[in-house]
Amino acid sequence: MSFDTTEHNRQRNCFDGVESVWLFGYGSLIYKVDFPFLDQRPATIEGWARRFWQGSHDHRGTPDAPGRVVTLIEAPNVCCKGMAYRVSPDVFAHLDVREKNGYLRFVTPMIFADGTREDGLVYIATEDNAAFLGPADDADIARQIAASEGPSGRNRDYLLNLATALRAMGDDDPHVFALESYLR
Ligand code: SIN
């Protein structure tokens, strides 16, 4: 698959007659909310783990020196906490460009804190995308993050902002917090 997934996503979901859609954010979409939303609620999805396994050529790194950002990896019995936003479908025109470096929109069941459930859309960078980097030692991932910078700023700020936001939501994500410790 090409680096730029904008067109793939445009063709992916039909929003005809739909007034609002839930979006599930688990990475920068938790702390960098540069889009309008109608409602916002913490939510959890089951069977997915957040991992710094996706390369970033356009936000927190460059094509020659990619940074690392999060994607979701299937993981039975693991939950991923994030933020759900109810948005107008036209918001995806902006988000598809923001998430264009390998992320595709998928439908996911979400569970809110009160136990109610809704389906939402989530951007996932799957293993077959050209920017996927995959696993590495925590120390190596942290070193790469410490050294990377791109048009959206320092890669370290992506990690630190995410760790701060997760802590504020009461989340305990061992992968993110271990990388944060290495970085600090
Ligand atoms: C997300 O935040 O939900 C997707 C990954 C990112 O933009 O950091």
Coordinates of N, CA and C and ligand atoms in Angstrom, one line a residue:
M1 N 0.8 -1.2 0.0 CA 0.0 0.0 0.0 C 0.9 1.3 0.0
S2 N 0.4 2.3 -0.7 CA 1.3 3.5 -0.8 C 1.3 4.2 0.6
F3 N 2.2 5.2 0.7 CA 2.3 5.9 1.9 C 1.1 6.7 2.2
D4 N 0.4 7.2 1.2 CA -0.6 8.2 1.4 C -2.0 7.5 1.3
T5 N -2.7 7.3 2.5 CA -3.9 6.6 2.5 C -5.2 7.5 2.4
T6 N -5.0 8.7 2.0 CA -6.1 9.7 2.0 C -7.2 9.1 1.1
E7 N -6.8 8.8 -0.1 CA -7.9 8.3 -1.1 C -8.5 7.0 -0.7
H8 N -7.7 6.1 -0.1 CA -8.3 4.8 0.4 C -9.4 5.1 1.4
N9 N -9.1 6.0 2.3 CA -10.1 6.3 3.4 C -11.3 7.0 2.8
R10 N -11.1 7.9 1.8 CA -12.3 8.6 1.3 C -13.3 7.6 0.7
Q11 N -12.8 6.5 0.2 CA -13.7 5.5 -0.5 C -14.2 4.5 0.5
R12 N -13.8 4.6 1.8 CA -14.0 3.5 2.7 C -15.4 3.4 3.4
N13 N -15.9 4.6 3.8 CA -17.2 4.6 4.5 C -18.2 5.5 3.8
C14 N -19.4 5.1 3.8 CA -20.4 5.9 3.2 C -21.2 6.7 4.3
F15 N -21.1 8.0 4.2 CA -21.8 8.8 5.3 C -23.1 9.4 4.8
D16 N -23.6 8.9 3.7 CA -24.9 9.5 3.1 C -26.0 9.5 4.2
G17 N -26.6 10.6 4.5 CA -27.7 10.7 5.4 C -27.3 10.5 6.9
V18 N -26.0 10.5 7.1 CA -25.5 10.3 8.5 C -25.2 11.7 9.1
E19 N -25.7 12.0 10.3 CA -25.5 13.4 10.9 C -24.2 13.4 11.7
S20 N -24.0 12.3 12.4 CA -22.8 12.3 13.3 C -22.2 10.8 13.4
V21 N -20.9 10.8 13.6 CA -20.2 9.5 13.7 C -19.3 9.5 14.9
W22 N -19.2 8.4 15.6 CA -18.2 8.3 16.7 C -16.8 8.0 16.1
L23 N -15.8 8.7 16.6 CA -14.4 8.5 16.3 C -13.7 8.1 17.6
F24 N -12.9 7.0 17.5 CA -12.1 6.6 18.7 C -10.7 7.0 18.5
G25 N -10.1 7.8 19.4 CA -8.7 8.2 19.3 C -7.9 7.6 20.4
Y26 N -6.7 7.1 20.1 CA -5.9 6.4 21.1 C -4.5 7.0 21.1
G27 N -4.2 7.9 20.2 CA -2.8 8.4 20.2 C -2.9 10.0 20.2
S28 N -2.4 10.6 19.2 CA -2.4 12.1 19.2 C -3.8 12.6 19.2
L29 N -4.8 11.8 18.7 CA -6.2 12.3 18.7 C -6.7 12.5 20.1
I30 N -6.0 11.9 21.1 CA -6.5 12.2 22.5 C -6.1 13.6 22.9
Y31 N -4.9 14.0 22.6 CA -4.4 15.3 23.1 C -4.3 16.4 22.1
K32 N -4.3 16.1 20.9 CA -4.3 17.2 19.9 C -5.6 17.2 19.1
V33 N -6.5 18.0 19.6 CA -7.9 18.0 19.1 C -8.1 19.2 18.2
D34 N -7.6 19.1 17.0 CA -7.7 20.2 16.0 C -8.9 20.1 15.1
F35 N -10.0 19.5 15.6 CA -11.2 19.3 14.8 C -12.4 19.6 15.7
P36 N -13.5 20.0 15.1 CA -14.7 20.3 15.9 C -15.4 19.0 16.3
F37 N -16.0 18.9 17.5 CA -16.7 17.7 17.8 C -18.0 18.1 18.6
L38 N -19.0 17.2 18.6 CA -20.3 17.4 19.2 C -20.4 16.9 20.6
D39 N -19.5 15.9 20.9 CA -19.5 15.2 22.2 C -18.2 14.5 22.3
Q40 N -17.8 14.3 23.6 CA -16.5 13.7 23.9 C -16.6 12.8 25.1
R41 N -16.2 11.5 25.0 CA -16.4 10.7 26.1 C -15.2 9.7 26.2
P42 N -14.6 9.4 27.3 CA -13.6 8.4 27.4 C -14.2 7.0 27.0
A43 N -13.5 6.2 26.3 CA -14.0 4.9 25.9 C -12.9 3.9 25.9
T44 N -13.3 2.6 25.8 CA -12.3 1.5 25.7 C -12.6 0.6 24.6
I45 N -11.6 0.1 23.9 CA -11.9 -0.9 22.9 C -11.1 -2.2 23.3
E46 N -11.7 -3.3 23.0 CA -11.2 -4.6 23.5 C -10.5 -5.4 22.4
G47 N -9.3 -6.0 22.8 CA -8.6 -6.9 21.9 C -7.5 -6.1 21.1
W48 N -7.2 -4.9 21.6 CA -6.2 -4.1 20.8 C -5.2 -3.5 21.8
A49 N -3.9 -3.5 21.4 CA -2.9 -2.9 22.3 C -2.3 -1.7 21.5
R50 N -2.0 -0.6 22.2 CA -1.4 0.6 21.6 C 0.2 0.3 21.5
R51 N 0.8 0.5 20.4 CA 2.2 0.3 20.3 C 2.9 1.4 19.4
F52 N 4.1 1.8 19.8 CA 4.8 2.7 19.0 C 5.5 2.0 17.8
W53 N 4.8 1.4 17.0 CA 5.3 0.5 15.9 C 5.1 1.2 14.5
Q54 N 4.5 2.4 14.4 CA 4.3 3.0 13.1 C 5.3 4.1 12.9
G55 N 5.9 4.1 11.7 CA 6.9 5.1 11.3 C 6.1 6.4 11.0
S56 N 6.7 7.5 11.3 CA 6.1 8.8 11.0 C 7.1 9.6 10.1
H57 N 6.7 9.8 8.8 CA 7.5 10.5 7.9 C 7.1 11.9 7.7
D58 N 5.8 12.2 8.2 CA 5.2 13.5 7.8 C 4.9 14.3 9.0
H59 N 4.9 13.8 10.2 CA 4.5 14.6 11.4 C 5.7 14.6 12.4
R60 N 6.2 13.5 12.8 CA 7.2 13.5 13.9 C 8.6 12.9 13.4
G61 N 8.7 12.9 12.1 CA 10.0 12.5 11.5 C 10.0 12.9 10.1
T62 N 10.9 12.4 9.3 CA 11.0 12.7 7.9 C 11.2 11.4 7.1
P63 N 11.0 11.4 5.8 CA 11.2 10.2 5.1 C 12.6 9.6 5.3
D64 N 13.6 10.4 5.5 CA 15.0 9.9 5.7 C 15.2 9.4 7.1
A65 N 14.5 10.0 8.0 CA 14.7 9.7 9.5 C 13.3 9.7 10.1
P66 N 12.6 8.6 9.9 CA 11.2 8.5 10.4 C 11.2 8.5 12.0
G67 N 10.2 9.1 12.5 CA 9.9 9.0 14.0 C 9.1 7.8 14.2
R68 N 8.6 7.6 15.4 CA 7.7 6.5 15.8 C 6.5 7.1 16.5
V69 N 5.3 6.6 16.0 CA 4.0 7.0 16.5 C 3.2 5.7 16.8
V70 N 2.0 5.9 17.4 CA 1.3 4.7 17.8 C 0.4 4.2 16.7
T71 N 0.2 2.9 16.8 CA -0.9 2.2 16.0 C -1.5 1.2 17.0
L72 N -2.5 0.4 16.5 CA -3.1 -0.6 17.3 C -2.7 -2.0 16.8
I73 N -2.4 -2.9 17.6 CA -2.0 -4.3 17.3 C -3.0 -5.2 18.0
E74 N -3.5 -6.2 17.2 CA -4.5 -7.1 17.8 C -3.9 -7.9 18.9
A75 N -4.6 -7.9 20.1 CA -4.0 -8.5 21.3 C -5.2 -9.0 22.1
P76 N -5.4 -10.4 22.1 CA -6.6 -10.9 22.8 C -6.4 -10.5 24.3
N77 N -7.5 -10.2 25.0 CA -7.6 -9.9 26.4 C -6.9 -8.6 26.8
V78 N -6.6 -7.8 25.8 CA -6.0 -6.5 26.2 C -7.0 -5.4 25.8
C79 N -7.1 -4.4 26.6 CA -8.0 -3.3 26.4 C -7.2 -2.0 26.1
C80 N -7.7 -1.2 25.2 CA -7.0 0.1 24.9 C -8.0 1.2 25.3
K81 N -7.5 2.1 26.2 CA -8.4 3.2 26.6 C -8.1 4.4 25.7
G82 N -9.1 5.1 25.4 CA -8.9 6.3 24.5 C -10.0 7.3 24.7
M83 N -10.1 8.2 23.7 CA -11.2 9.2 23.8 C -12.0 9.1 22.6
A84 N -13.3 9.0 22.8 CA -14.3 9.0 21.7 C -14.9 10.4 21.5
Y85 N -15.0 10.7 20.2 CA -15.6 12.0 19.8 C -16.7 11.8 18.9
R86 N -17.8 12.4 19.1 CA -18.9 12.4 18.1 C -18.7 13.5 17.2
V87 N -18.5 13.2 15.9 CA -18.1 14.3 15.0 C -19.1 14.3 13.8
S88 N -19.2 15.4 13.1 CA -19.9 15.5 11.8 C -19.0 14.7 10.8
P89 N -19.6 14.0 9.8 CA -18.8 13.3 8.9 C -17.8 14.1 8.1
D90 N -18.1 15.4 7.9 CA -17.2 16.2 7.1 C -15.8 16.4 7.8
V91 N -15.8 16.1 9.1 CA -14.5 16.2 9.8 C -13.5 15.2 9.3
F92 N -13.9 14.2 8.6 CA -13.0 13.2 8.1 C -12.2 13.7 6.9
A93 N -12.6 14.7 6.3 CA -11.8 15.3 5.2 C -10.5 15.8 5.8
H94 N -10.6 16.4 6.9 CA -9.3 16.9 7.6 C -8.6 15.7 8.2
L95 N -9.3 14.8 8.9 CA -8.6 13.7 9.6 C -7.9 12.8 8.7
D96 N -8.5 12.5 7.5 CA -7.9 11.6 6.5 C -6.6 12.1 6.1
V97 N -6.4 13.4 6.0 CA -5.1 14.0 5.6 C -4.2 13.9 6.7
R98 N -4.7 14.3 7.9 CA -3.8 14.2 9.1 C -3.2 12.8 9.3
E99 N -4.1 11.8 9.1 CA -3.7 10.4 9.4 C -3.2 9.7 8.1
K100 N -2.8 10.4 7.1 CA -2.6 9.8 5.8 C -1.3 8.9 5.7
N101 N -0.5 8.9 6.7 CA 0.8 8.2 6.6 C 0.6 6.7 7.0
G102 N -0.3 6.0 6.3 CA -0.5 4.6 6.5 C -1.7 4.2 7.3
Y103 N -2.5 5.1 7.8 CA -3.6 4.7 8.6 C -4.9 4.6 7.8
L104 N -5.6 3.5 8.1 CA -6.9 3.3 7.4 C -8.0 3.3 8.5
R105 N -9.2 3.7 8.1 CA -10.3 3.8 9.0 C -11.0 2.4 9.1
F106 N -11.2 2.0 10.3 CA -11.9 0.7 10.6 C -13.1 1.0 11.6
V107 N -14.1 0.1 11.5 CA -15.2 0.3 12.5 C -14.8 -0.6 13.7
T108 N -15.0 0.0 14.9 CA -14.7 -0.8 16.1 C -15.8 -0.6 17.2
P109 N -16.2 -1.6 17.9 CA -17.1 -1.5 19.0 C -16.4 -0.8 20.1
M110 N -17.0 0.2 20.8 CA -16.4 1.0 21.9 C -17.3 0.8 23.1
I111 N -16.7 0.8 24.3 CA -17.4 0.7 25.5 C -17.1 2.0 26.3
F112 N -18.2 2.7 26.7 CA -18.1 3.9 27.5 C -18.0 3.5 29.0
A113 N -17.6 4.5 29.8 CA -17.4 4.2 31.3 C -18.7 3.7 31.9
D114 N -19.9 4.1 31.5 CA -21.1 3.6 32.1 C -21.6 2.2 31.5
G115 N -20.7 1.6 30.7 CA -21.0 0.3 30.2 C -21.8 0.3 28.9
T116 N -22.3 1.4 28.5 CA -23.0 1.5 27.2 C -22.0 1.3 26.0
R117 N -22.5 0.9 24.9 CA -21.6 0.6 23.8 C -22.1 1.3 22.5
E118 N -21.1 1.7 21.7 CA -21.4 2.3 20.4 C -20.3 1.8 19.4
D119 N -20.6 1.8 18.1 CA -19.6 1.6 17.2 C -18.9 2.9 16.8
G120 N -17.6 2.9 16.6 CA -16.9 4.1 16.2 C -15.9 3.8 15.1
L121 N -15.4 4.8 14.5 CA -14.3 4.7 13.5 C -13.0 4.9 14.2
V122 N -12.0 4.1 13.8 CA -10.7 4.2 14.4 C -9.6 4.1 13.3
Y123 N -8.6 5.0 13.4 CA -7.5 4.9 12.4 C -6.5 3.9 12.9
I124 N -6.2 2.9 12.1 CA -5.2 1.9 12.4 C -4.2 1.8 11.3
A125 N -2.9 1.8 11.6 CA -1.9 1.6 10.6 C -1.5 0.1 10.7
T126 N -2.0 -0.7 9.7 CA -1.8 -2.1 9.7 C -0.4 -2.5 9.3
E127 N 0.0 -3.7 9.6 CA 1.4 -4.2 9.3 C 1.8 -4.1 7.8
D128 N 0.8 -4.1 6.9 CA 1.2 -4.1 5.5 C 1.4 -2.7 4.9
N129 N 1.3 -1.7 5.8 CA 1.5 -0.3 5.2 C 3.0 0.0 5.2
A130 N 3.4 0.8 4.2 CA 4.8 1.0 3.8 C 5.6 1.7 5.0
A131 N 4.9 2.4 5.9 CA 5.6 3.1 6.9 C 5.7 2.3 8.2
F132 N 5.1 1.1 8.2 CA 5.1 0.2 9.4 C 6.6 -0.2 9.8
L133 N 6.9 0.0 11.1 CA 8.3 -0.3 11.6 C 8.3 -1.6 12.4
G134 N 7.2 -1.8 13.2 CA 7.1 -3.0 14.0 C 7.8 -2.9 15.3
P135 N 8.0 -4.1 16.0 CA 8.5 -4.1 17.3 C 10.0 -3.8 17.4
A136 N 10.5 -3.3 18.5 CA 11.9 -3.2 18.7 C 12.1 -3.1 20.3
D137 N 13.3 -3.2 20.8 CA 13.5 -3.0 22.2 C 13.0 -1.7 22.6
D138 N 12.5 -1.6 23.9 CA 12.0 -0.3 24.4 C 13.1 0.8 24.3
A139 N 14.3 0.4 24.7 CA 15.4 1.4 24.7 C 15.7 1.9 23.3
D140 N 15.6 1.0 22.3 CA 15.8 1.4 20.9 C 14.7 2.3 20.4
I141 N 13.5 2.0 20.8 CA 12.3 2.8 20.4 C 12.5 4.2 21.0
A142 N 12.8 4.2 22.3 CA 13.0 5.5 23.0 C 14.1 6.3 22.4
R143 N 15.2 5.7 22.0 CA 16.3 6.4 21.3 C 15.9 7.0 20.0
Q144 N 15.1 6.2 19.2 CA 14.6 6.7 17.9 C 13.7 7.9 18.1
I145 N 12.8 7.8 19.1 CA 11.9 8.9 19.4 C 12.7 10.1 19.9
A146 N 13.7 10.0 20.7 CA 14.5 11.1 21.2 C 15.2 11.8 20.1
A147 N 15.5 11.1 19.0 CA 16.3 11.7 18.0 C 15.5 12.3 16.8
S148 N 14.2 12.0 16.9 CA 13.3 12.4 15.7 C 12.6 13.7 15.9
E149 N 12.4 14.3 14.7 CA 11.6 15.5 14.7 C 11.0 15.7 13.3
G150 N 9.9 16.3 13.2 CA 9.2 16.5 11.9 C 8.4 17.7 11.8
P151 N 7.6 17.9 10.8 CA 6.8 19.2 10.6 C 5.9 19.4 11.8
S152 N 5.4 18.4 12.5 CA 4.5 18.6 13.6 C 5.3 18.8 15.0
G153 N 6.6 18.7 14.9 CA 7.4 19.0 16.1 C 8.2 17.7 16.5
R154 N 8.7 17.8 17.8 CA 9.6 16.8 18.2 C 8.8 15.5 18.5
N155 N 9.4 14.4 18.2 CA 8.8 13.1 18.4 C 8.6 12.8 19.9
R156 N 9.6 13.3 20.7 CA 9.5 13.2 22.2 C 8.3 13.8 22.7
D157 N 7.9 15.0 22.2 CA 6.7 15.6 22.7 C 5.4 14.8 22.4
Y158 N 5.4 14.1 21.3 CA 4.3 13.2 21.0 C 4.1 12.2 22.1
L159 N 5.3 11.5 22.5 CA 5.2 10.5 23.5 C 4.9 11.1 24.9
L160 N 5.5 12.2 25.2 CA 5.3 12.8 26.5 C 3.8 13.3 26.7
N161 N 3.3 14.0 25.6 CA 1.9 14.5 25.6 C 1.0 13.3 25.8
L162 N 1.3 12.2 25.1 CA 0.4 11.0 25.2 C 0.4 10.4 26.6
A163 N 1.6 10.3 27.1 CA 1.7 9.7 28.5 C 1.0 10.6 29.5
T164 N 1.1 11.9 29.4 CA 0.4 12.8 30.3 C -1.1 12.7 30.1
A165 N -1.6 12.6 28.9 CA -3.0 12.5 28.7 C -3.6 11.2 29.2
L166 N -2.8 10.1 29.0 CA -3.3 8.8 29.5 C -3.3 8.8 31.0
R167 N -2.3 9.4 31.6 CA -2.3 9.4 33.1 C -3.5 10.2 33.6
A168 N -3.8 11.3 32.9 CA -5.0 12.2 33.3 C -6.3 11.4 33.2
M169 N -6.3 10.4 32.2 CA -7.5 9.6 32.1 C -7.5 8.4 33.0
G170 N -6.5 8.3 33.8 CA -6.4 7.1 34.7 C -6.0 5.9 34.1
D171 N -5.4 6.0 32.9 CA -5.0 4.8 32.2 C -3.6 4.3 32.6
D172 N -3.4 3.0 32.6 CA -2.1 2.5 32.9 C -1.6 1.7 31.7
D173 N -0.8 2.3 30.8 CA -0.3 1.7 29.6 C 1.1 1.4 29.8
P174 N 1.5 0.1 30.1 CA 2.9 -0.2 30.4 C 3.9 0.1 29.3
H175 N 3.4 -0.1 28.1 CA 4.3 0.2 26.9 C 4.6 1.7 26.8
V176 N 3.6 2.5 26.9 CA 3.8 4.0 26.8 C 4.6 4.5 28.0
F177 N 4.3 4.0 29.2 CA 5.0 4.5 30.4 C 6.4 4.0 30.5
A178 N 6.7 2.8 29.9 CA 8.1 2.4 29.9 C 8.9 3.2 29.0
L179 N 8.4 3.5 27.8 CA 9.1 4.4 26.9 C 9.3 5.8 27.4
E180 N 8.3 6.3 28.1 CA 8.4 7.6 28.8 C 9.6 7.6 29.8
S181 N 9.7 6.5 30.6 CA 10.8 6.4 31.6 C 12.1 6.4 30.9
Y182 N 12.3 5.7 29.8 CA 13.5 5.6 29.1 C 13.9 7.0 28.6
L183 N 12.9 7.7 28.1 CA 13.1 9.1 27.5 C 13.5 10.1 28.5
R184 N 12.9 10.0 29.7 CA 13.2 10.9 30.8 C 14.6 10.6 31.4
Ligands
SIN1 C1 -5.1 8.2 17.0 O1 -4.6 9.0 17.7 O2 -6.2 7.6 17.2 C2 -4.3 7.7 15.8 C3 -2.9 7.8 15.8 C4 -2.3 9.2 16.0 O3 -2.8 10.1 15.2 O4 -1.5 9.4 16.8

